[in-house]
Tab-separated table of C-alpha atoms in Angstrom:
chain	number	residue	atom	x	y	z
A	21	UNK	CA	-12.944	-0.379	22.084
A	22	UNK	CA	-14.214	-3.575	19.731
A	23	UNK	CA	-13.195	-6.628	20.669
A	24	UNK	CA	-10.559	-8.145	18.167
A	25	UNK	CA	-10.882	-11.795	16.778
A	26	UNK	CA	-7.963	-12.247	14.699
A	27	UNK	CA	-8.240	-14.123	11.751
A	28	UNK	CA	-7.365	-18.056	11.393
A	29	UNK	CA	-4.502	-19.432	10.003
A	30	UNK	CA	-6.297	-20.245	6.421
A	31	UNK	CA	-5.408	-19.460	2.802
A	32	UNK	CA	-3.352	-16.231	3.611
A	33	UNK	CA	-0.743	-17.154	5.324
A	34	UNK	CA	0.292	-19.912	1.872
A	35	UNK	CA	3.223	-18.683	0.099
A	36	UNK	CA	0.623	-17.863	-3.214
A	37	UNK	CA	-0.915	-15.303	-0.629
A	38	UNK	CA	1.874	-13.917	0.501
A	39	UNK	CA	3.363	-13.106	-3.140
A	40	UNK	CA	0.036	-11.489	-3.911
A	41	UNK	CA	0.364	-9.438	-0.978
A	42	UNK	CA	4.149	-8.411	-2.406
A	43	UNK	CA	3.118	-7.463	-5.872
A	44	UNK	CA	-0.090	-5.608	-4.575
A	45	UNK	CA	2.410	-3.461	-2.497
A	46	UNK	CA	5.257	-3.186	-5.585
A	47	UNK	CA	2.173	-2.452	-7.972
A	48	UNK	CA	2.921	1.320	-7.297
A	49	UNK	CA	6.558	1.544	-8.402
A	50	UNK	CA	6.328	-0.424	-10.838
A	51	UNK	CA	3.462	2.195	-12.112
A	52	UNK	CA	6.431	4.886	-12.150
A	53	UNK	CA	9.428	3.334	-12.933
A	54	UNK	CA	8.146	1.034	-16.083
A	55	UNK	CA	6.483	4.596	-17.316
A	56	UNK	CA	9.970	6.654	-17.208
A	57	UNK	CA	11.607	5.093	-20.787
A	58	UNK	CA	8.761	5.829	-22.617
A	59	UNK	CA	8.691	9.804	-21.443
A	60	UNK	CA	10.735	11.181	-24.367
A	61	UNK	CA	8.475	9.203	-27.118
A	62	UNK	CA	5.299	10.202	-25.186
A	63	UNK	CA	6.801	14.153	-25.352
A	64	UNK	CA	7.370	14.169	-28.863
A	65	UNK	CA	4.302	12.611	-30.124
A	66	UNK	CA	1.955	14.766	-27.886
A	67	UNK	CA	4.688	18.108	-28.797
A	68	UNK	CA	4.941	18.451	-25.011
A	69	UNK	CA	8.229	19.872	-23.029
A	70	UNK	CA	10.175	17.539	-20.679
A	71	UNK	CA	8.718	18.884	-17.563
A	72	UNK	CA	5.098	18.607	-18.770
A	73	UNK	CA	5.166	14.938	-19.190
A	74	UNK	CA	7.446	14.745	-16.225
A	75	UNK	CA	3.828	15.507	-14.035
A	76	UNK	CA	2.601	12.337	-15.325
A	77	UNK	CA	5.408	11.074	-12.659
A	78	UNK	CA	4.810	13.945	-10.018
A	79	UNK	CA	0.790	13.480	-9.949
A	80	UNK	CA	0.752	9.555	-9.523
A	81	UNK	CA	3.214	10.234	-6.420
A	82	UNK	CA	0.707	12.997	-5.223
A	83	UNK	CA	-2.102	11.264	-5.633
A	84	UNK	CA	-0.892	7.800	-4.761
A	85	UNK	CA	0.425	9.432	-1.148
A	86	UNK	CA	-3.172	11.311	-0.422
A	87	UNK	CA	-4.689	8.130	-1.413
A	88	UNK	CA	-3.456	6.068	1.232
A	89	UNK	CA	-5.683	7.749	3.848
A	90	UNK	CA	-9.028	6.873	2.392
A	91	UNK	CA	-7.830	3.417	1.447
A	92	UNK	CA	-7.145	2.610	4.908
A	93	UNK	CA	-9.810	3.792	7.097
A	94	UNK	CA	-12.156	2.235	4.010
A	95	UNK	CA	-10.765	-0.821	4.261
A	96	UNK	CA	-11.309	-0.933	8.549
A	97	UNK	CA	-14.593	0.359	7.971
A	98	UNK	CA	-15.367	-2.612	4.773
A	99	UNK	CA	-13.135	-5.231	4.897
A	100	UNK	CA	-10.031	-5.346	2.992
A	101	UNK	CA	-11.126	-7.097	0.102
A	102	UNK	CA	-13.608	-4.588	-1.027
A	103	UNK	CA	-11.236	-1.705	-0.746
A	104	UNK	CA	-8.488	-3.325	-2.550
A	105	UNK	CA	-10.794	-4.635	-5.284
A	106	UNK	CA	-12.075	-0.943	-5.592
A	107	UNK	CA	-8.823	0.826	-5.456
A	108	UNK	CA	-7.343	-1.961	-8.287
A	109	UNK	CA	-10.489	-1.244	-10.532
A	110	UNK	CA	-9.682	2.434	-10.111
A	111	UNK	CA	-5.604	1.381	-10.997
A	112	UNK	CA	-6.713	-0.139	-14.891
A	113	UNK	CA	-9.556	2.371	-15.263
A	114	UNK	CA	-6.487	4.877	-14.956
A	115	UNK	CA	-4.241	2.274	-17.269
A	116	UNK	CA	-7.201	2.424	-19.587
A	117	UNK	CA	-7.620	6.324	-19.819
A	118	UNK	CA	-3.846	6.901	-20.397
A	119	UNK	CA	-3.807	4.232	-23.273
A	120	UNK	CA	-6.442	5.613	-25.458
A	121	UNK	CA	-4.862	9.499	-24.028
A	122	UNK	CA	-4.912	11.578	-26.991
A	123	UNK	CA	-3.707	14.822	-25.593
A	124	UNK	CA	-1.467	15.315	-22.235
A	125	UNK	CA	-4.603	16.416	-19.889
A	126	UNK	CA	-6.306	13.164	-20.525
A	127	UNK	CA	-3.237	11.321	-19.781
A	128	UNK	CA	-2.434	13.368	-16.922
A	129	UNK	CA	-6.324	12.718	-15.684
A	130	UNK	CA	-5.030	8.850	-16.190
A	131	UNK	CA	-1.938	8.649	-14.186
A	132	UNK	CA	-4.662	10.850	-11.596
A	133	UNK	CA	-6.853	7.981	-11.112
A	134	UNK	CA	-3.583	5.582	-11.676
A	135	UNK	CA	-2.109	6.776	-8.079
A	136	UNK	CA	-5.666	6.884	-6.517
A	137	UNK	CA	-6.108	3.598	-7.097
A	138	UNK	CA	-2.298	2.461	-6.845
A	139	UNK	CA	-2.799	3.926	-3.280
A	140	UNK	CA	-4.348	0.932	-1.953
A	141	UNK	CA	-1.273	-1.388	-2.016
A	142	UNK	CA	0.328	-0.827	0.909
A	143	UNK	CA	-2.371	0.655	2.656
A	144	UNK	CA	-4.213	-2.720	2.693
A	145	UNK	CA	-1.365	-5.244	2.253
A	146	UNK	CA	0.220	-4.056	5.582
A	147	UNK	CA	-3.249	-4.175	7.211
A	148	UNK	CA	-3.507	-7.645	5.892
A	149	UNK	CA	0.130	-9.110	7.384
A	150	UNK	CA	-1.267	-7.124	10.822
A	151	UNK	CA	-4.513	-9.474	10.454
A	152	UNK	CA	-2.922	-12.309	9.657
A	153	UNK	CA	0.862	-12.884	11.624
A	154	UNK	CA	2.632	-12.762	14.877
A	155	UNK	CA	5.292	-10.192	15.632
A	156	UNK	CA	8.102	-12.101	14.294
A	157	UNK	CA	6.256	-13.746	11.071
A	158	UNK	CA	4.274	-10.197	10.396
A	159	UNK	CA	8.264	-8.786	10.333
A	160	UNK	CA	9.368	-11.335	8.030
A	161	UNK	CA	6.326	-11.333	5.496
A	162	UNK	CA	7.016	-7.005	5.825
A	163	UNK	CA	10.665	-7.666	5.351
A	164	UNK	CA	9.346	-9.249	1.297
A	165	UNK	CA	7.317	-6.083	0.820
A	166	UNK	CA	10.235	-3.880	1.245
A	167	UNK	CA	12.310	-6.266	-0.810
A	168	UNK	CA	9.515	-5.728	-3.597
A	169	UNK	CA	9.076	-2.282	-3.434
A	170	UNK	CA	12.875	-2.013	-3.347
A	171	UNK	CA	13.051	-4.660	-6.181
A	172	UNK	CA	10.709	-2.760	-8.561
A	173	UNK	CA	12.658	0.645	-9.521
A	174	UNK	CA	15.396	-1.624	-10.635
A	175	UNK	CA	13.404	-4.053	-13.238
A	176	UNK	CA	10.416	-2.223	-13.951
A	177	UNK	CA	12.530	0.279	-16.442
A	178	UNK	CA	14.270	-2.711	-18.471
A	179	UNK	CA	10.295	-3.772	-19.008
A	180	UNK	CA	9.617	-0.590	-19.744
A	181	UNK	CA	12.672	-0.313	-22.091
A	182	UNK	CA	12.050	-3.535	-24.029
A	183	UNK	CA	8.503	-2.486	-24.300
A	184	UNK	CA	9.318	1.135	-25.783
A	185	UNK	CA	12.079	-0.356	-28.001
A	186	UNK	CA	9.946	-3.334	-29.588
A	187	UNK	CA	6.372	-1.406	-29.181
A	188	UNK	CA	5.035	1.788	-27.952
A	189	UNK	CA	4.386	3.603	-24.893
A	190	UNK	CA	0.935	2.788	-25.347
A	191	UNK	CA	1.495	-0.995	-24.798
A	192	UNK	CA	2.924	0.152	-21.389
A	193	UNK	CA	0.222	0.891	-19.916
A	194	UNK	CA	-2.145	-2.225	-21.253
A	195	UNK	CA	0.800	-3.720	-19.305
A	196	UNK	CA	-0.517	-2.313	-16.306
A	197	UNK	CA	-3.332	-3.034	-16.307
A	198	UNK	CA	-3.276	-6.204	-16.967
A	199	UNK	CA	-0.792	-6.976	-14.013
A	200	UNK	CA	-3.713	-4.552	-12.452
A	201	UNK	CA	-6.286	-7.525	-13.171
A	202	UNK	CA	-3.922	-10.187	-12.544
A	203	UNK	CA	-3.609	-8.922	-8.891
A	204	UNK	CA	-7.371	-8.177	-8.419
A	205	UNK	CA	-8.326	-11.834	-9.694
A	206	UNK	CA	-5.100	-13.544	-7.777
A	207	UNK	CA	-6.129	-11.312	-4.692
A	208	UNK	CA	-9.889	-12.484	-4.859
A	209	UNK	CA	-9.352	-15.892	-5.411
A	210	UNK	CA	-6.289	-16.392	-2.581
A	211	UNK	CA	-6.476	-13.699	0.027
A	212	UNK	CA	-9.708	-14.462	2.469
A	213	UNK	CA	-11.423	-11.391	4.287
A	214	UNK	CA	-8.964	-10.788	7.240
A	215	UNK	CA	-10.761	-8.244	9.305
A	216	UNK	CA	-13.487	-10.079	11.441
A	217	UNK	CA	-14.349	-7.205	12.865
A	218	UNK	CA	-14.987	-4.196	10.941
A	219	UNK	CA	-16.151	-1.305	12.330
A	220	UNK	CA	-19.245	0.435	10.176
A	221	UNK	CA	-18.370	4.259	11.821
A	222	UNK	CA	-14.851	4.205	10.794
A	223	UNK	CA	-15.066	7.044	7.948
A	224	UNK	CA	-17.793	8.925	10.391
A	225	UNK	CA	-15.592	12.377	11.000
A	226	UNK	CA	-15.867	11.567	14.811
A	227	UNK	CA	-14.591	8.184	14.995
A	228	UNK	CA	-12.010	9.029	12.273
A	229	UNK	CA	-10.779	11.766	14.843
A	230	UNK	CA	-10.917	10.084	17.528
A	231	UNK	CA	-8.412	7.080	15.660
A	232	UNK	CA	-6.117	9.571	14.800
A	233	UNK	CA	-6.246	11.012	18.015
A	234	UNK	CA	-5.451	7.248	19.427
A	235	UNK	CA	-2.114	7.341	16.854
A	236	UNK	CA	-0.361	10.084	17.521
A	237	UNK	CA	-0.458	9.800	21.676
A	238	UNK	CA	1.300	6.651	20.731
A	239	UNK	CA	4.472	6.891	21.322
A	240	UNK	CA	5.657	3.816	19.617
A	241	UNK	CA	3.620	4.325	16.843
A	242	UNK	CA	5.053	8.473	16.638
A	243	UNK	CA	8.833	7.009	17.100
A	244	UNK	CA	8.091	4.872	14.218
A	245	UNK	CA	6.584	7.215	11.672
A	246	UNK	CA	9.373	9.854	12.282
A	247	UNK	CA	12.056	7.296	12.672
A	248	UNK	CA	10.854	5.814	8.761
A	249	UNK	CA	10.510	9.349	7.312
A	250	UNK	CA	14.123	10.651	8.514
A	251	UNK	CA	15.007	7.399	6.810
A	252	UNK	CA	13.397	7.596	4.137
A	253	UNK	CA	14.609	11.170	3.230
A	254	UNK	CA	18.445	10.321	3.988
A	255	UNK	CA	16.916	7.518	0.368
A	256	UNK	CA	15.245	10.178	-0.810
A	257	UNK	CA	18.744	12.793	-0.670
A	258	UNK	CA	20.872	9.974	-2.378
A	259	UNK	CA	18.453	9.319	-5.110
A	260	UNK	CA	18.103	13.044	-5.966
A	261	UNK	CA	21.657	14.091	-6.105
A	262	UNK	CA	23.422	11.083	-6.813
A	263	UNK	CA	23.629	11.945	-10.814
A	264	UNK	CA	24.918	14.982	-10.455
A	265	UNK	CA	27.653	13.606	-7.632
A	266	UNK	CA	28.328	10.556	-9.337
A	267	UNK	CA	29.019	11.830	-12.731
A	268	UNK	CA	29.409	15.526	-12.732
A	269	UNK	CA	31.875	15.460	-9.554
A	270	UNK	CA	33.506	11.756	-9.281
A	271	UNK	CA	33.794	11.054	-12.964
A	272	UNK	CA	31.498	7.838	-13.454
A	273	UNK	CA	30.138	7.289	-16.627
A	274	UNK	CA	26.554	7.366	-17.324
A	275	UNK	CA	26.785	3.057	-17.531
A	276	UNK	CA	28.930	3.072	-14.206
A	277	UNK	CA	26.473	5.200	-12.156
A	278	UNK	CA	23.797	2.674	-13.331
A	279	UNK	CA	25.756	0.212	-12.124
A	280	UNK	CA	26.729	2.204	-8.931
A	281	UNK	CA	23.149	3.027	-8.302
A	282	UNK	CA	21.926	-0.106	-8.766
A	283	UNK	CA	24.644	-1.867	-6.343
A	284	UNK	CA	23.468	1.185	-3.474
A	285	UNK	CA	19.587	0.700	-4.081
A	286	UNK	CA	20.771	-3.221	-3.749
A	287	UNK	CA	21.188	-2.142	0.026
A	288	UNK	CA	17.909	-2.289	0.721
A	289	UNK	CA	17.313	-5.399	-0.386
A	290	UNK	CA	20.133	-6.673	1.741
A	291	UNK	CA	18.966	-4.965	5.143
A	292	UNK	CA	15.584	-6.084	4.838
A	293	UNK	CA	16.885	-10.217	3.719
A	294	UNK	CA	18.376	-9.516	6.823
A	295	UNK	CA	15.822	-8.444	9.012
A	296	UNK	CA	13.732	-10.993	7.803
A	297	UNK	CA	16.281	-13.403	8.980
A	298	UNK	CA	17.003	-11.813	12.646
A	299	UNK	CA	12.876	-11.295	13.209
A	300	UNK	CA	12.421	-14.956	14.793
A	301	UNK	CA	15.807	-13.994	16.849
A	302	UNK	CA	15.614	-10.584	18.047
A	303	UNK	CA	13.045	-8.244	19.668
A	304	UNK	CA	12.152	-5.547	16.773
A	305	UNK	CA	13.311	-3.008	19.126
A	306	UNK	CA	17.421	-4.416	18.854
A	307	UNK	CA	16.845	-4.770	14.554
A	308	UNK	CA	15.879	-1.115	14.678
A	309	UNK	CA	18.752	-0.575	16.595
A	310	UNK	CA	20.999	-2.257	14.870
A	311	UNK	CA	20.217	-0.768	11.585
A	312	UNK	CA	19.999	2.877	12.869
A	313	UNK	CA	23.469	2.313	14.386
A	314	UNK	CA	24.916	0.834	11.379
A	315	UNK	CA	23.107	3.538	9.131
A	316	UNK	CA	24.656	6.511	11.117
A	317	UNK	CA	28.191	4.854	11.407
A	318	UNK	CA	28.181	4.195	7.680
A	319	UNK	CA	26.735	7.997	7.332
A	320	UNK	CA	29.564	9.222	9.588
A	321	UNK	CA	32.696	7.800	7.496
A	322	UNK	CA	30.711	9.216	4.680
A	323	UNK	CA	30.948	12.685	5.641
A	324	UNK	CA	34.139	12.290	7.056
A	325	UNK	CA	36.079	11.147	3.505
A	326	UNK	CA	34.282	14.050	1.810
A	327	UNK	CA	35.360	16.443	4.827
A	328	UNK	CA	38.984	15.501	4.339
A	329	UNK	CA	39.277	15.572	0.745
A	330	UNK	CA	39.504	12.035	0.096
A	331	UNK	CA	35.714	11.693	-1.580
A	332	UNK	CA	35.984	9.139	-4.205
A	333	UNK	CA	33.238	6.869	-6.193
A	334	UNK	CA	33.801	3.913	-3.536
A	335	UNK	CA	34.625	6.430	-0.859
A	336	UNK	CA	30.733	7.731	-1.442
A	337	UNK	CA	28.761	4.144	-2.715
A	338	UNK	CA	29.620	1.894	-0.268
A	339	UNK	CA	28.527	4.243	2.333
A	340	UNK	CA	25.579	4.598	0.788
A	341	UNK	CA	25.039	1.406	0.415
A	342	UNK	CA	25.351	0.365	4.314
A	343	UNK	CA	22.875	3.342	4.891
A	344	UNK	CA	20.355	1.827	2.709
A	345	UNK	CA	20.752	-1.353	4.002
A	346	UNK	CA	20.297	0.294	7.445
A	347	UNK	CA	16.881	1.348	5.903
A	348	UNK	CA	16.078	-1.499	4.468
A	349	UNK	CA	16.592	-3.347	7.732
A	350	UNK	CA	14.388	-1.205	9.724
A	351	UNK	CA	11.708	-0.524	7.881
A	352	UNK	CA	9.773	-4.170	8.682
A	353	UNK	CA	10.313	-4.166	12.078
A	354	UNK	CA	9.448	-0.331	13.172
A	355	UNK	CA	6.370	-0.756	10.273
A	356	UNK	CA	4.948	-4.396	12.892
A	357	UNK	CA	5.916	-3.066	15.706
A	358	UNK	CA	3.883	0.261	15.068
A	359	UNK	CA	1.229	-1.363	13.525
A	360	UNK	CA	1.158	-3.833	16.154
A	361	UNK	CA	-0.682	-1.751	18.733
A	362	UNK	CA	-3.881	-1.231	16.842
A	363	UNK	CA	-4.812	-4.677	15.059
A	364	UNK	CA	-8.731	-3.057	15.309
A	365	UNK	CA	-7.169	0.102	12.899
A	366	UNK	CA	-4.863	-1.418	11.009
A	367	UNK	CA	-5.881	-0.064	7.585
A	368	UNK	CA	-5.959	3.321	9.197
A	369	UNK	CA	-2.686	2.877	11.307
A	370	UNK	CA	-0.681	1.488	7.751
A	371	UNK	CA	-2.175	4.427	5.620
A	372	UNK	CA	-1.083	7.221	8.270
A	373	UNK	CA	1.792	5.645	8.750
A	374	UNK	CA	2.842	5.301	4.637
A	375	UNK	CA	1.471	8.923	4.338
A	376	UNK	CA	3.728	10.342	7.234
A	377	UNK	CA	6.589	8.553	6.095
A	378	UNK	CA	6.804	9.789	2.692
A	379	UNK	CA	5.512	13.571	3.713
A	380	UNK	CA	8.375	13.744	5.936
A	381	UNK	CA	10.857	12.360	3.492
A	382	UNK	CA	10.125	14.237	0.695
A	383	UNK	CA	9.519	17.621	2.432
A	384	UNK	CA	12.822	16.859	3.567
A	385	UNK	CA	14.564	16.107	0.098
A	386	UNK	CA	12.824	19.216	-1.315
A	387	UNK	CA	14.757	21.743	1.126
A	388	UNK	CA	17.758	20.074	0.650
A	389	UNK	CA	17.578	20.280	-3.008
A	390	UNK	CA	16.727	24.134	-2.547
A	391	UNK	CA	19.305	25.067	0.653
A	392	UNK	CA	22.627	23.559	-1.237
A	393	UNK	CA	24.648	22.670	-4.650
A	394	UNK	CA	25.298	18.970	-5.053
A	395	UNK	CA	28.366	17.878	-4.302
A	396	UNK	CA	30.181	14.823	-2.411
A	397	UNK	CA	30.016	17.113	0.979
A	398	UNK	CA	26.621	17.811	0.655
A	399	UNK	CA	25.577	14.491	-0.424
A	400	UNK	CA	27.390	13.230	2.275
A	401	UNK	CA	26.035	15.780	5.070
A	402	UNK	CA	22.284	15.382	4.154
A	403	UNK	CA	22.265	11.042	4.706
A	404	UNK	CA	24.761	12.059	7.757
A	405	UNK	CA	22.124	14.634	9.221
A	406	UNK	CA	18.635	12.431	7.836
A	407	UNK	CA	21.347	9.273	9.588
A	408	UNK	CA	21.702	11.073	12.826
A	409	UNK	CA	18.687	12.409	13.604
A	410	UNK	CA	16.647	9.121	13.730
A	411	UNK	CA	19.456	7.257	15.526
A	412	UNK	CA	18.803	10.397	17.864
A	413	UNK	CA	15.112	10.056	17.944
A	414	UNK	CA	15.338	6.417	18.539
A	415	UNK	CA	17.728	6.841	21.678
A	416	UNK	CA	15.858	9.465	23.433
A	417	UNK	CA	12.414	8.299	23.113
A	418	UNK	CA	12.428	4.883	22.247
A	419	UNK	CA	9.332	3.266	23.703
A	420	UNK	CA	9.075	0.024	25.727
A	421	UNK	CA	7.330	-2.009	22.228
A	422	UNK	CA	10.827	-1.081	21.051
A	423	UNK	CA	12.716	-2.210	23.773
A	424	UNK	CA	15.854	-4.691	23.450
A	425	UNK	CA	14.013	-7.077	25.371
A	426	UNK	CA	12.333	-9.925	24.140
A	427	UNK	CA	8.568	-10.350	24.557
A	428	UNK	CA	7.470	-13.099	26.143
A	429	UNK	CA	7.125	-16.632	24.271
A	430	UNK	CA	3.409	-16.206	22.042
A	431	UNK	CA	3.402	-12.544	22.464
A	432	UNK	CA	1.982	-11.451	19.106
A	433	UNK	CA	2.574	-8.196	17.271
A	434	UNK	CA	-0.272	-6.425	19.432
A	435	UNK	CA	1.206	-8.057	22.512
A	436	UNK	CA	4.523	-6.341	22.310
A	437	UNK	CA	2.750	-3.611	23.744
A	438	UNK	CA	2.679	-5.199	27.127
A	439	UNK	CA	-1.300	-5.301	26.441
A	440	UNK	CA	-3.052	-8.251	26.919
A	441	UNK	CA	-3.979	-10.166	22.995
A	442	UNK	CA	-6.994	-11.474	22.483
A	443	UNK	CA	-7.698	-15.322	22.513
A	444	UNK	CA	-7.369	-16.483	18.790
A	445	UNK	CA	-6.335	-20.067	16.792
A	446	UNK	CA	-2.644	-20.727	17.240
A	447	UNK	CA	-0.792	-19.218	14.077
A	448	UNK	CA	2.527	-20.819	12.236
């Protein structure tokens, strides 16, 4: 195994780093969401259905997910600033092919290369806070991310409504790619190189086997993959079927399930302001706890008002809302913690880990969409069953870097392993 040096504590760890390592990681929802407002002009001009330009939405995901797993091992094998410069030039080549699009393939193609290059965000800006923190700073800078990523599907559409209403969809995308520039420059001129050591053989098919191999006989890093996705798809269940439930079956308006929706997607953004909070207090292992606990117990009074009869727009969003936060609040410390064990494969470990997590989630959403109506019940039973399963998981193999106990004092993220960490500069 290569010896690791971690990196000093320079430039990246200054608050103008740390936002560019947010917006790098929000850079692909905001790609979606600020796209969706425009999707009716964009299907009349081009005389497309719904569902045709509705790909445009489906292919960046696609992409964006597959993405993640050259990004990572690219960025191990080159450094991280080469592989997030590349996969940003990719991002505003795509903005630039879907603004001059004059027919739905080319702008399909666009949005193609859009989510290849998009899928360097969180690849390398987790890899990045792994190179850079200790366990309880690396949770708090991961505990931003997830309150960007979270942030994004609720103000990228009013930017992309403002920009339909007062311009085209056209201008949308020189939007993103200048935000796609912005980040490039901001990244190149704040973030330092933060892998010392790369490792030339890390996209040879051997050593790339062999690193995978090294993931999944981790049982830490397993728990937290499946533990994320089972999250993840409880999110992914709500966001679904929540217009149907919401308006067809508890009577909200189309303004007050905006409202409702935003106030449960606000969850997130409360769990992780939490975690972030709790990370310099508690061992990750008790926050993911915690927030399983609190996701299943919400999830539980959930299905039980629907079970008796008594489902009710409250009776079903604030639920929902404690769930999410439950996400929300796990997320950072399960993503360190699992991350934590291989600072030499970090880009790797964060891509495989992204990939898994939204594989799982959304292979899950897709059979729950096809095995049953919406409905409060069903609603209800699908974050209860996505709820209980990963508090389940988590109980029964819960692995000793996600223990209750606190490491020892200067035990970094790699060190909650029970592994020795390399000698490196003291970090804040």
């Amino acid at each position: 195994m290569r010896a690791v040096t971690a990196a000093p504590p320079s430039r990246v760890e200054r608050p103008l780093a740390t936002a560019v390592l947010v917006g790098i990681a929000a850079l692909a929802p905001i790609a979606v969401d600020i796209f969706l407002p425009s999707m009716p002009a964009m299907s009349r001009e081009f005389g497309a259905s719904e569902g045709t330009v509705s790909l445009a939405v489906t292919l960046f995901i696609v992409a964006f997910a597959g993405a993640q797993l050259f990004w990572g091992p690219l960025s191990d094998r080159s450094g991280r600033r080469p592989a997030l410069l590349a996969g940003l030039a990719l991002f505003v080549g795509g903005s630039l092919l879907c603004l001059v699009a004059a027919s739905i393939p080319v702008l399909l193609a666009g949005r193609v290369l859009q989510g290849l290059g998009g899928g360097v965000g969180p690849a390398i800006a987790n890899a990045v806070v792994i190179d850079t923190y200790r366990r309880e700073r690396a949770i708090g800078v991961l505990a931003l991310i997830t309150l960007s990523i979270a942030l994004a599907p609720m103000i990228a559409p009013v930017f992309g409504g403002i920009i339909q209403e007062y311009a085209s969809w056209r201008v949308v995308f020189i939007f993103q790619g200048a935000v796609g520039v912005l980040l490039a420059a901001a990244f190149f001129l704040l973030v330092p190189e933060t892998n010392r050591n790369p490792d030339p053989a890390a996209l040879r098919p051997r050593r790339l086997a062999a690193n995978y191999r090294r993931l999944f006989r981790s049982r830490t890093f397993v728990t937290a993959a499946l533990l994320m996705g089972l999250l993840f798809a409880g999110q992914l269940i709500f966001i679904s079927t929540s217009s149907f439930v919401l308006v067809d079956d508890l009577g909200a308006s189309p303004l007050g399930f905006g409202f409702a929706f935003g106030f449960v997607s606000f969850g997130i953004m409360a769990g992780a302001t939490v975690c972030r909070r709790l990370s310099r207090r508690w061992p990750p292992g008790r926050i993911v706890l915690t927030a399983a606990a609190t996701g299943w117990a919400a999830a539980t009074v959930m299905v039980g008002l629907a079970a008796s009869g008594a489902a009710s727009l409250p009776a079903t969003v604030i639920p929902a809302f404690l769930i999410l936060a439950g996400n929300g609040m796990a997320r950072p410390a399960a993503t360190a913690t699992a991350l934590g064990e291989f600072p030499e494969i970090a880009g790797l470990a964060s891509a495989v880990l992204g990939f898994s997590q939204m594989a799982l989630a959304s292979g899950a959403s897709i059979g729950f969409a096809a095995a049953v109506e919406p409905g409060p019940g069903t609603l209800a039973g699908g974050m209860f069953a996505a709820s209980s399963a990963a508090l389940a998981l988590l109980l029964l193999g819960r692995p000793p870097a996600l223990s209750l106990r606190a490491p020892a004092p200067g035990t970094d993220v790699a060190g909650a392993t029970g592994r020795p960490t390399p000698p490196s500069p003291p970090r804040r």
